[in-house]
Coordinates of C-alpha atoms in Angstrom, one line a residue:
M1 CA 340.3 232.1 274.4
E2 CA 339.1 229.0 276.1
L3 CA 335.5 230.0 275.3
D4 CA 336.4 230.4 271.6
K5 CA 338.1 227.0 271.5
F6 CA 335.1 225.4 273.2
K7 CA 332.7 227.0 270.6
E8 CA 335.0 225.8 267.8
L9 CA 335.1 222.3 269.2
W10 CA 331.3 222.3 269.6
N11 CA 330.8 223.5 266.0
E12 CA 333.1 220.6 264.8
I13 CA 331.0 218.2 266.8
D14 CA 327.8 219.5 265.1
V15 CA 329.4 219.2 261.7
L16 CA 330.4 215.6 262.4
K17 CA 326.9 214.8 263.6
E18 CA 325.4 216.4 260.5
K19 CA 327.8 214.4 258.3
Q20 CA 327.0 211.2 260.2
Q21 CA 323.3 211.8 259.8
I22 CA 323.7 212.4 256.0
S23 CA 325.8 209.2 255.8
D24 CA 323.1 207.2 257.7
E25 CA 320.4 208.6 255.4
K26 CA 322.4 207.6 252.3
I27 CA 322.9 204.0 253.7
K28 CA 319.2 203.8 254.4
E29 CA 318.3 205.0 250.9
M30 CA 320.7 202.5 249.3
L31 CA 319.1 199.7 251.3
K32 CA 315.6 200.9 250.2
N33 CA 316.7 201.2 246.6
K34 CA 318.0 197.6 246.7
G35 CA 314.5 196.5 247.7
K36 CA 312.8 198.8 245.2
T37 CA 314.9 197.4 242.3
T38 CA 314.0 193.8 243.2
L39 CA 310.3 194.8 243.7
S40 CA 310.2 196.4 240.2
K41 CA 311.2 193.1 238.7
L42 CA 308.3 191.4 240.4
I43 CA 306.0 194.2 239.2
R44 CA 307.2 193.7 235.6
M45 CA 306.5 190.0 235.8
A46 CA 303.1 190.6 237.3
K47 CA 302.3 193.0 234.5
F48 CA 303.5 190.6 231.8
S49 CA 301.3 187.8 233.3
M50 CA 298.4 190.1 233.5
F51 CA 298.5 190.7 229.7
A52 CA 299.7 187.2 228.7
M53 CA 297.1 185.0 230.3
I54 CA 294.3 185.3 227.6
P55 CA 296.7 185.2 224.6
L56 CA 298.3 182.1 226.2
G57 CA 294.8 180.4 226.3
I58 CA 294.2 181.4 222.7
L59 CA 297.6 180.1 221.7
L60 CA 296.9 176.7 223.2
C61 CA 293.6 176.6 221.3
F62 CA 295.5 177.3 218.1
F63 CA 297.9 174.4 218.8
S64 CA 295.0 172.2 219.6
H65 CA 293.3 172.5 216.2
E66 CA 293.2 168.7 216.0
F67 CA 290.8 168.7 218.9
F68 CA 288.5 171.2 217.2
T69 CA 288.6 169.1 214.0
A70 CA 287.6 166.0 216.0
G71 CA 284.8 167.9 217.6
G72 CA 282.6 166.5 220.4
Y73 CA 284.1 166.4 223.9
Y74 CA 287.6 166.9 222.5
I75 CA 287.0 170.7 222.1
I76 CA 286.2 170.9 225.8
C77 CA 289.9 170.5 226.6
P78 CA 291.4 173.6 224.9
L79 CA 288.3 175.7 225.7
A80 CA 288.7 174.7 229.4
F81 CA 292.2 176.0 229.4
L82 CA 291.1 179.3 227.8
F83 CA 288.4 179.6 230.4
V84 CA 290.9 179.1 233.2
C85 CA 293.2 181.8 231.7
I86 CA 290.3 184.2 231.5
V87 CA 289.4 183.5 235.1
M88 CA 293.0 183.9 236.2
T89 CA 293.4 187.3 234.6
P90 CA 291.6 189.2 237.5
F91 CA 293.9 187.4 240.0
E92 CA 297.0 188.5 238.0
I93 CA 295.6 192.1 237.9
Y94 CA 295.1 191.9 241.7
L95 CA 298.8 190.7 242.2
Y96 CA 300.0 193.6 240.0
R97 CA 298.1 196.2 241.9
F98 CA 299.1 194.6 245.2
L99 CA 302.8 194.9 244.3
K100 CA 302.4 198.4 242.9
A101 CA 300.9 199.6 246.2
I102 CA 304.1 198.7 248.1
D103 CA 306.0 202.0 248.7
F104 CA 309.4 201.7 250.5
S105 CA 309.4 205.5 251.0
R106 CA 306.1 205.9 252.7
M107 CA 305.6 202.5 254.4
T108 CA 307.4 201.3 257.5
I109 CA 309.6 198.2 257.4
R110 CA 306.8 196.2 259.2
E111 CA 304.2 197.3 256.7
V112 CA 306.4 196.3 253.7
S113 CA 307.3 193.0 255.4
E114 CA 303.7 192.1 256.0
R115 CA 302.8 192.8 252.3
I116 CA 305.7 190.8 251.0
L117 CA 304.8 187.9 253.3
K118 CA 301.2 188.1 252.0
Y119 CA 302.4 188.1 248.4
Q120 CA 304.7 185.2 249.1
N121 CA 301.7 183.2 250.5
L122 CA 299.6 184.1 247.4
V123 CA 302.4 182.9 245.2
R124 CA 302.7 179.6 247.1
M125 CA 298.9 179.2 246.8
A126 CA 299.1 179.8 243.1
Q127 CA 301.9 177.3 242.8
M128 CA 300.0 174.6 244.7
Y129 CA 296.7 175.0 242.8
G130 CA 298.6 175.5 239.5
T131 CA 300.6 172.2 240.0
I132 CA 297.4 170.3 240.7
F133 CA 295.7 171.8 237.7
F134 CA 298.8 171.0 235.6
F135 CA 298.7 167.3 236.4
I136 CA 295.0 167.0 235.9
Y137 CA 294.8 169.1 232.7
L138 CA 297.9 168.0 231.0
G139 CA 297.2 164.4 231.8
T140 CA 293.8 164.8 230.1
W141 CA 295.3 166.7 227.2
Y142 CA 297.9 164.0 226.6
Y143 CA 295.4 161.2 226.8
L144 CA 293.0 162.9 224.3
F145 CA 295.9 163.8 222.0
Y146 CA 297.2 160.2 222.1
R147 CA 293.7 158.9 221.2
L148 CA 293.5 161.3 218.3
T149 CA 297.0 160.6 216.8
I150 CA 297.5 157.0 217.7
G151 CA 294.2 155.6 218.7
A152 CA 293.5 152.8 221.1
E153 CA 296.8 151.0 220.3
I154 CA 299.3 150.9 223.1
V155 CA 302.7 152.2 222.0
W156 CA 304.9 152.0 225.1
V157 CA 307.7 154.2 223.7
V158 CA 305.3 157.1 223.2
I159 CA 303.6 156.5 226.6
I160 CA 306.8 156.4 228.5
T161 CA 308.3 159.4 226.7
L162 CA 305.2 161.5 227.3
G163 CA 304.9 160.3 230.9
T164 CA 308.5 161.1 231.6
F165 CA 308.2 164.6 230.1
Y166 CA 305.0 165.1 232.0
L167 CA 306.6 164.2 235.4
I168 CA 309.7 166.3 234.8
M169 CA 307.6 169.3 233.9
G170 CA 305.4 168.9 237.0
L171 CA 307.9 167.9 239.6
V172 CA 311.0 169.7 238.4
A173 CA 310.3 172.5 236.0
I174 CA 307.4 174.2 237.8
P175 CA 309.3 174.5 241.2
F176 CA 312.4 175.6 239.4
L177 CA 310.5 178.4 237.5
Y178 CA 308.7 179.6 240.6
K179 CA 312.0 179.7 242.5
K180 CA 313.8 181.7 239.7
L181 CA 310.9 184.0 238.9
Y182 CA 309.3 184.6 242.3
Y183 CA 311.0 183.2 245.4
K184 CA 314.5 184.5 244.5
H185 CA 313.2 188.1 244.3
I186 CA 311.0 187.7 247.3
N187 CA 314.0 186.5 249.4
R188 CA 316.1 189.4 248.2
I189 CA 313.5 191.9 249.3
K190 CA 313.2 190.2 252.7
E191 CA 317.0 190.3 253.0
S192 CA 317.0 194.1 252.2
L193 CA 314.3 194.6 254.8
N194 CA 316.3 192.7 257.4
E195 CA 319.4 194.7 256.7
L196 CA 317.4 198.0 256.9
K197 CA 315.9 196.8 260.2
E198 CA 319.3 195.9 261.7
F199 CA 320.7 199.2 260.5
E200 CA 317.9 201.2 262.2
N201 CA 318.2 199.2 265.4
N202 CA 322.0 199.8 265.5
N203 CA 321.5 203.5 265.1
H204 CA 318.9 204.0 267.9

């Protein structure tokens, strides 16, 4: 009788262990899915950027028809932007493929963390060079547009208005957009990885 009770108790312990293991696997899967969902948003944005760069350059050329009408060195400004968009397209393709290669199911936490960190550094680099290009290019574009529409005459209202808009876009709008579109999602993935790491540490 005592042997039967012992066997019954042992079987109950095995069942509890099995249930605990299933529960742990579900929690791990939930944490991984949380990271996957956020990663998919970054992938969608990278895919959009990959296809949008060249059309964006063409669109700016369309809105800069006054420059083409004026001819001479004026046409260099919109064509330069189109050239940068064409050059940036391979970089956007690289980012898209880089993100697509991240696999929460096959990779370890360390491997995913290293890739996310590298992606974050690439985004920061793109933001830094993009902001520099923004100030140089948009400043040149505004100057040429001012010369075409107003001429050499100084109209302070126009200059101050354009200058204010220019600074707000460069110093406020760009960091805000990068934070909302990139860093917010990157931080969420990092949080998911930290939670997953803590969970695994607590269950070893």
